[in-house]
Short mmCIF file of C-alpha atoms and ligand atoms in Angstrom, two decimals:
data_model
loop_
_atom_site.label_atom_id
_atom_site.label_comp_id
_atom_site.label_asym_id
_atom_site.label_seq_id
_atom_site.Cartn_x
_atom_site.Cartn_y
_atom_site.Cartn_z
CA MET A 208 105.38 141.99 78.91
CA GLN A 209 109.10 142.55 79.19
CA THR A 210 110.87 144.69 76.60
CA LEU A 211 111.82 142.55 73.62
CA GLN A 212 113.75 143.16 70.42
CA THR A 213 114.44 141.06 67.35
CA THR A 214 115.65 142.29 63.96
CA SER A 215 112.13 143.26 62.93
CA LEU A 216 109.96 143.08 66.08
CA ARG A 217 110.00 145.26 69.21
CA VAL A 218 107.89 145.13 72.37
CA ALA A 219 108.17 148.23 74.55
CA GLY A 220 105.73 149.66 77.08
CA ASN A 221 103.27 146.86 76.27
CA GLN A 222 103.16 147.99 72.67
CA LEU A 223 104.21 145.98 69.59
CA PHE A 224 106.27 147.69 66.90
CA ILE A 225 107.36 146.20 63.58
CA LEU A 226 110.16 147.15 61.22
CA ASP A 227 108.50 148.06 57.94
CA GLN A 228 110.04 145.57 55.51
CA GLN A 229 108.50 147.34 52.54
CA ALA A 230 110.51 150.47 53.34
CA LEU A 231 113.87 148.66 53.57
CA PRO A 232 116.63 149.14 52.66
CA GLN A 233 116.10 152.83 51.93
CA GLU A 234 114.40 153.52 55.27
CA LYS A 235 114.40 151.80 58.68
CA ARG A 236 110.86 152.69 59.78
CA TRP A 237 109.28 151.26 62.94
CA LEU A 238 105.48 151.14 62.92
CA ASP A 239 102.95 150.50 65.64
CA ALA A 240 101.29 147.07 65.43
CA SER A 241 99.42 147.11 68.73
CA THR A 242 95.96 146.34 67.37
CA VAL A 243 94.68 143.39 65.36
CA GLU A 244 93.67 145.73 62.55
CA ALA A 245 97.13 147.30 62.41
CA LEU A 246 99.03 144.00 62.47
CA VAL A 247 96.75 142.34 59.91
CA GLY A 248 97.32 145.36 57.67
CA HIS A 249 101.08 145.04 58.06
CA ILE A 250 100.94 141.32 57.31
CA HIS A 251 98.72 141.81 54.24
CA ALA A 252 101.11 144.46 52.91
CA LEU A 253 104.22 142.39 53.76
CA ARG A 254 105.47 145.08 56.07
CA VAL A 255 105.62 142.07 58.37
CA ARG A 256 106.67 139.02 56.36
CA GLY A 257 108.49 135.74 56.50
CA ALA A 258 106.84 132.49 57.55
CA PRO A 259 108.23 132.33 61.13
CA LEU A 260 107.94 136.05 61.79
CA ILE A 261 104.27 136.26 60.81
CA GLY A 262 103.39 133.66 63.44
CA LEU A 263 105.61 135.24 66.08
CA SER A 264 104.22 138.76 65.58
CA ALA A 265 100.66 137.46 65.84
CA SER A 266 101.50 135.52 69.01
CA LEU A 267 103.14 138.52 70.65
CA LEU A 268 100.17 140.75 69.87
CA LEU A 269 97.73 138.25 71.33
CA ALA A 270 99.73 138.17 74.57
CA LEU A 271 99.86 141.96 74.73
CA LEU A 272 96.10 142.23 74.17
CA ALA A 273 95.55 139.78 77.03
CA GLU A 274 97.76 141.85 79.30
CA ALA A 275 95.75 144.92 78.26
CA GLY A 276 92.64 143.27 79.67
CA LYS A 277 90.88 141.82 76.62
CA SER A 278 88.40 139.09 77.48
CA ARG A 279 88.88 135.49 76.48
CA ASP A 280 86.14 135.84 73.86
CA GLU A 281 87.76 138.98 72.42
CA LEU A 282 91.10 137.19 72.32
CA ALA A 283 89.59 134.15 70.62
CA LEU A 284 88.16 136.42 67.91
CA ALA A 285 91.51 138.20 67.57
CA LEU A 286 93.28 134.85 67.25
CA ASP A 287 90.98 133.68 64.48
CA THR A 288 91.37 136.99 62.61
CA LEU A 289 95.16 136.84 62.85
CA ARG A 290 95.18 133.17 61.85
CA ALA A 291 93.44 134.05 58.58
CA SER A 292 95.76 136.95 57.70
CA ARG A 293 97.88 134.93 55.23
CA PRO A 294 96.98 131.41 54.06
CA THR A 295 100.20 129.71 52.96
CA ALA A 296 102.83 129.94 55.70
CA VAL A 297 101.79 127.29 58.23
CA ASN A 298 104.01 128.71 61.01
CA LEU A 299 101.20 131.21 61.66
CA MET A 300 98.67 128.45 62.24
CA ASN A 301 101.09 126.30 64.25
CA ASN A 302 102.04 129.21 66.51
CA LEU A 303 98.44 130.29 67.09
CA ASP A 304 97.32 126.74 67.80
CA ARG A 305 99.79 126.76 70.69
CA MET A 306 98.55 130.17 71.79
CA LYS A 307 94.97 128.83 71.72
CA GLN A 308 95.98 126.13 74.21
CA ALA A 309 97.30 128.86 76.49
CA LEU A 310 94.11 130.88 75.99
CA TRP A 311 91.98 128.07 77.41
CA GLN A 312 94.02 127.82 80.58
CA GLU A 313 92.37 129.24 83.69
CA ASP A 314 95.09 131.85 84.22
CA PHE A 315 95.30 132.69 80.51
CA VAL A 316 96.98 136.10 80.72
CA PRO A 317 100.35 134.90 82.05
CA ALA A 318 99.96 131.70 80.06
CA LEU A 319 99.70 133.65 76.78
CA SER A 320 102.68 135.87 77.63
CA ALA A 321 104.78 132.87 78.58
CA GLU A 322 103.85 131.00 75.39
CA ALA A 323 104.58 133.97 73.13
CA LEU A 324 108.01 134.48 74.71
CA ARG A 325 108.64 130.73 74.51
CA LEU A 326 107.87 130.78 70.78
CA ILE A 327 110.33 133.64 70.27
CA ASP A 328 113.11 131.91 72.20
CA GLU A 329 112.39 128.60 70.46
CA ASP A 330 112.59 130.23 67.03
CA LYS A 331 116.01 131.70 67.86
CA GLN A 332 117.20 128.24 68.88
CA LEU A 333 115.59 126.61 65.82
CA CYS A 334 117.42 129.07 63.58
CA ASP A 335 120.75 128.32 65.27
CA ALA A 336 120.18 124.58 64.93
CA ILE A 337 119.27 124.89 61.24
CA ALA A 338 122.37 127.00 60.63
CA ARG A 339 124.60 124.44 62.38
CA ALA A 340 123.16 121.52 60.46
CA GLY A 341 123.09 123.31 57.13
CA SER A 342 126.56 124.86 57.28
CA GLU A 343 128.03 121.34 57.48
CA LEU A 344 126.71 120.77 53.95
CA VAL A 345 128.48 123.87 52.59
CA LYS A 346 131.84 123.07 50.99
CA PRO A 347 134.75 125.57 51.16
CA GLY A 348 134.74 128.02 48.28
CA SER A 349 131.00 127.62 47.65
CA ARG A 350 129.08 129.88 45.37
CA LEU A 351 125.51 129.59 46.63
CA LEU A 352 122.29 130.88 45.15
CA THR A 353 119.34 131.93 47.29
CA HIS A 354 115.81 133.18 46.60
CA CYS A 355 113.61 135.62 48.46
CA ASN A 356 114.54 136.52 52.05
CA THR A 357 115.07 134.08 54.86
CA GLY A 358 117.23 135.98 57.33
CA GLY A 359 116.82 137.69 60.67
CA LEU A 360 114.11 139.93 59.19
CA ALA A 361 111.90 136.87 58.61
CA THR A 362 112.58 135.12 61.91
CA ALA A 363 113.42 135.86 65.56
CA GLY A 364 116.96 134.58 65.07
CA VAL A 365 119.67 134.36 62.41
CA GLY A 366 117.24 133.09 59.79
CA THR A 367 116.79 129.82 57.94
CA ALA A 368 118.57 129.54 54.58
CA LEU A 369 120.28 132.85 55.25
CA GLY A 370 121.26 131.61 58.70
CA VAL A 371 123.04 128.69 57.05
CA ILE A 372 124.81 131.11 54.71
CA ALA A 373 125.78 133.43 57.59
CA VAL A 374 127.33 130.60 59.63
CA ALA A 375 129.06 129.10 56.59
CA HIS A 376 130.49 132.56 55.92
CA GLN A 377 131.79 132.75 59.50
CA GLN A 378 133.45 129.39 58.82
CA GLY A 379 135.15 130.89 55.76
CA LYS A 380 133.35 128.62 53.31
CA ILE A 381 131.46 131.13 51.16
CA ALA A 382 133.08 132.45 48.00
CA SER A 383 129.98 134.36 47.00
CA VAL A 384 126.21 134.34 47.08
CA TRP A 385 124.00 134.89 44.06
CA VAL A 386 120.94 136.76 45.33
CA ASP A 387 117.78 136.42 43.26
CA GLU A 388 116.05 139.79 43.35
CA THR A 389 112.77 137.82 43.67
CA ARG A 390 110.09 139.52 41.65
CA PRO A 391 107.56 140.93 42.13
CA LEU A 392 108.16 142.27 45.69
CA LEU A 393 111.96 142.10 45.53
CA GLN A 394 112.57 140.50 48.93
CA GLY A 395 115.95 139.36 47.63
CA GLY A 396 117.04 142.60 45.99
CA ARG A 397 115.91 144.72 48.93
CA LEU A 398 116.12 142.55 52.04
CA THR A 399 118.60 139.73 51.42
CA ALA A 400 121.05 142.13 49.77
CA TRP A 401 120.71 144.42 52.80
CA GLU A 402 121.13 141.57 55.32
CA LEU A 403 124.14 140.04 53.55
CA GLY A 404 125.72 143.49 53.29
CA GLU A 405 125.23 143.97 57.04
CA LEU A 406 126.81 140.55 57.62
CA GLY A 407 129.74 141.24 55.28
CA VAL A 408 128.88 138.23 53.11
CA PRO A 409 130.10 138.69 49.51
CA TYR A 410 127.12 138.63 47.14
CA GLN A 411 125.98 139.61 43.69
CA LEU A 412 122.42 140.60 42.96
CA ILE A 413 120.82 139.00 39.91
CA THR A 414 117.42 139.08 38.29
CA ASP A 415 115.48 135.84 38.69
CA SER A 416 115.90 135.11 34.97
CA MET A 417 119.72 135.00 35.29
CA ALA A 418 119.88 131.90 37.51
CA ALA A 419 119.65 129.46 34.58
CA SER A 420 122.67 130.74 32.67
CA LEU A 421 124.74 130.92 35.87
CA MET A 422 123.99 127.26 36.50
CA ALA A 423 124.80 126.40 32.88
CA LYS A 424 128.17 128.12 33.28
CA GLY A 425 128.94 126.06 36.40
CA GLN A 426 128.81 129.18 38.61
CA VAL A 427 126.40 127.77 41.20
CA ASP A 428 127.47 125.05 43.67
CA ALA A 429 124.17 124.76 45.56
CA VAL A 430 120.79 126.44 45.91
CA TRP A 431 119.46 127.30 49.39
CA VAL A 432 115.87 128.44 49.96
CA GLY A 433 113.40 128.71 52.82
CA ALA A 434 109.88 127.34 53.09
CA ASP A 435 106.40 128.45 54.00
CA ARG A 436 104.90 125.00 54.36
CA ILE A 437 106.30 121.47 54.09
CA ALA A 438 103.64 118.86 53.29
CA ALA A 439 103.58 115.31 54.62
CA ASN A 440 105.16 113.97 51.41
CA GLY A 441 107.95 116.57 51.48
CA ASP A 442 106.52 118.93 48.86
CA VAL A 443 107.45 122.52 49.74
CA ALA A 444 105.57 125.77 49.26
CA ASN A 445 107.91 128.73 49.02
CA LYS A 446 108.19 132.10 47.32
CA ILE A 447 107.15 132.11 43.68
CA GLY A 448 110.14 131.25 41.54
CA THR A 449 111.42 128.52 43.85
CA TYR A 450 110.01 125.70 41.71
CA SER A 451 111.80 126.93 38.59
CA LEU A 452 115.08 127.05 40.52
CA ALA A 453 114.53 123.45 41.64
CA VAL A 454 113.89 122.29 38.07
CA LEU A 455 117.01 124.09 36.87
CA ALA A 456 119.10 122.67 39.72
CA LYS A 457 117.92 119.13 38.95
CA PHE A 458 118.73 119.59 35.25
CA HIS A 459 122.24 120.85 36.08
CA GLY A 460 122.94 118.34 38.85
CA ILE A 461 123.17 121.07 41.51
CA PRO A 462 122.13 120.34 45.14
CA PHE A 463 118.87 122.07 46.11
CA TYR A 464 118.34 122.48 49.87
CA VAL A 465 115.31 123.70 51.78
CA ALA A 466 116.03 125.17 55.23
CA ALA A 467 113.15 125.47 57.67
CA PRO A 468 112.18 125.04 61.34
CA GLN A 469 109.83 122.36 62.68
CA THR A 470 107.09 125.03 62.79
CA THR A 471 106.97 124.90 58.97
CA LEU A 472 105.96 121.23 58.88
CA ASP A 473 102.32 120.40 58.17
CA PRO A 474 101.68 116.66 58.58
CA ASN A 475 97.97 117.31 58.05
CA CYS A 476 98.67 118.48 54.51
CA PRO A 477 99.17 115.36 52.37
CA ASN A 478 101.00 116.98 49.45
CA GLY A 479 101.74 120.24 47.68
CA ASP A 480 98.41 120.25 45.85
CA ALA A 481 96.69 120.70 49.22
CA ILE A 482 98.71 123.80 50.17
CA PRO A 483 96.65 127.02 49.78
CA ILE A 484 98.55 129.45 47.57
CA GLU A 485 97.98 133.14 48.28
CA GLN A 486 96.98 135.19 45.24
CA ARG A 487 98.07 138.82 45.44
CA ALA A 488 97.20 142.17 43.85
CA ALA A 489 97.87 142.94 40.19
CA SER A 490 99.55 146.22 41.16
CA GLU A 491 102.52 144.25 42.53
CA VAL A 492 103.24 143.02 39.00
CA THR A 493 102.18 146.01 36.90
CA GLY A 494 104.59 148.25 38.78
CA VAL A 495 106.61 148.62 41.96
CA ALA A 496 106.12 150.53 45.20
CA GLY A 497 108.26 151.28 48.24
CA SER A 498 109.39 154.09 50.50
CA PHE A 499 110.65 155.79 47.32
CA GLY A 500 107.06 156.04 46.02
CA ALA A 501 105.39 153.99 43.31
CA VAL A 502 105.58 153.59 39.54
CA GLN A 503 103.30 151.62 37.23
CA TRP A 504 104.55 150.43 33.83
CA ALA A 505 102.01 147.91 32.53
CA PRO A 506 98.73 148.96 30.91
CA GLU A 507 96.03 149.79 33.46
CA GLU A 508 93.78 147.12 31.94
CA ALA A 509 96.46 144.40 32.08
CA LYS A 510 95.18 141.10 33.43
CA VAL A 511 97.66 139.72 35.96
CA TYR A 512 98.45 136.33 37.53
CA ASN A 513 100.25 136.93 40.85
CA PRO A 514 100.56 133.85 43.10
CA ALA A 515 102.83 134.64 46.06
CA PHE A 516 104.14 131.08 46.26
CA ASP A 517 104.69 127.95 44.24
CA VAL A 518 105.17 124.30 45.18
CA THR A 519 108.39 122.36 44.69
CA PRO A 520 107.84 118.59 44.52
CA ALA A 521 109.87 116.51 46.95
CA ALA A 522 111.49 114.74 43.98
CA LEU A 523 113.42 117.92 43.16
CA ILE A 524 114.75 118.52 46.69
CA SER A 525 118.21 117.23 47.69
CA GLY A 526 117.69 117.71 51.43
CA TRP A 527 115.40 119.31 53.98
CA VAL A 528 117.59 121.06 56.56
CA LEU A 529 115.61 121.31 59.78
CA ASP A 530 116.56 122.22 63.34
CA THR A 531 116.64 118.47 64.03
CA GLY A 532 119.20 117.92 61.29
CA VAL A 533 119.22 117.08 57.60
CA VAL A 534 116.35 114.95 56.32
CA TRP A 535 117.26 113.07 53.13
CA PRO A 536 114.89 111.97 50.35
CA GLU A 537 114.89 108.33 51.44
CA ALA A 538 113.45 109.26 54.84
CA VAL A 539 110.90 111.59 53.26
CA ALA A 540 109.80 108.83 50.90
CA LYS A 541 109.23 106.65 53.97
CA GLY A 542 106.89 109.28 55.42
CA VAL A 543 109.04 110.98 58.04
CA PHE A 544 107.03 114.19 57.65
CA ALA A 545 103.63 112.48 57.78
C1 LIG B 71 112.13 132.19 56.67
S1 LIG B 71 110.92 133.02 55.72
C2 LIG B 71 110.26 131.77 54.75
C3 LIG B 71 109.59 132.27 53.49
O1 LIG B 71 108.69 133.41 53.67
C4 LIG B 71 108.82 134.27 52.52
O2 LIG B 71 107.57 134.66 51.98
P1 LIG B 71 107.02 136.19 52.18
O3 LIG B 71 108.17 137.12 51.89
O4 LIG B 71 105.88 136.29 51.20
O5 LIG B 71 106.56 136.24 53.61
C5 LIG B 71 109.56 133.45 51.52
O6 LIG B 71 108.71 132.53 50.86
C6 LIG B 71 110.54 132.75 52.42
O7 LIG B 71 111.23 131.72 51.78
#
């Protein structure tokens, strides 16, 4: 496969490398992800993360394994293993379903490579389209609030919600961005802060618990988040803490937008109750770990509830900003996502 580089993926010499997103921003560390075991480990540990990126990394690896001579049966097993690596973000399943179609073609090696590269190029274009559509909703002088990380690190392009913010910034419409640190894994405090700094977008980092008082003070003009899965009725699974932001935004009359590509839609999932929510390790809540080391502060015996995502009901969402344009609640109520 040709040499390829995105913000957090690299293909060189038929090997896949990933930018370790758990080491950022203190360290830019590229790690080998050229086996199923290695990539699954990176996905489990969120060294590779972000709904679109998880699917794209898995697709690229499958294509590289095919070029390395793996049999169709070995590739089918690899595909199933990768497909099960994280349960909530549907982009992974959607991408690998397309790769499976390529796998069953007679000349499957070039078919897999072509499909993986097509998915990468499509995601870049999807991000650009989302950013164009979403930036039109951003008014001059906006103070936006965002949660988790939805930028170039999580996609092959400019990002989803963060792509909207980046383009709106280029248009001179962003006064500032409130960045939720996003406990427990701090994707906002580590990754979004880093990406917005690189982009020169003015931002202030806040703890997740500060969003409510900022809204009460009239300091937030709109909330922009990404998505891991959009159900047929418009319910959205996203990083834990998104639902509380949506409730707060509704209470304060603040627009709440979800930005996502088509690959996040799941018409086979009737509503948010049917979205599998990944439960993660207690150690992510009882302490913190990164390239700086690790520290634990809660009692060893502490019982912990650590869902990686929550579900925001469609009734709390002002608009779904997709690559095909903005989808408003009336259309969602009529079943546009079904
Ligand atoms: C454009 S990324 C979408 C989505 O993925 C993130 O989850 P994670 O960091 O666990 O992979 C987060 O929910 C983002 O909103």
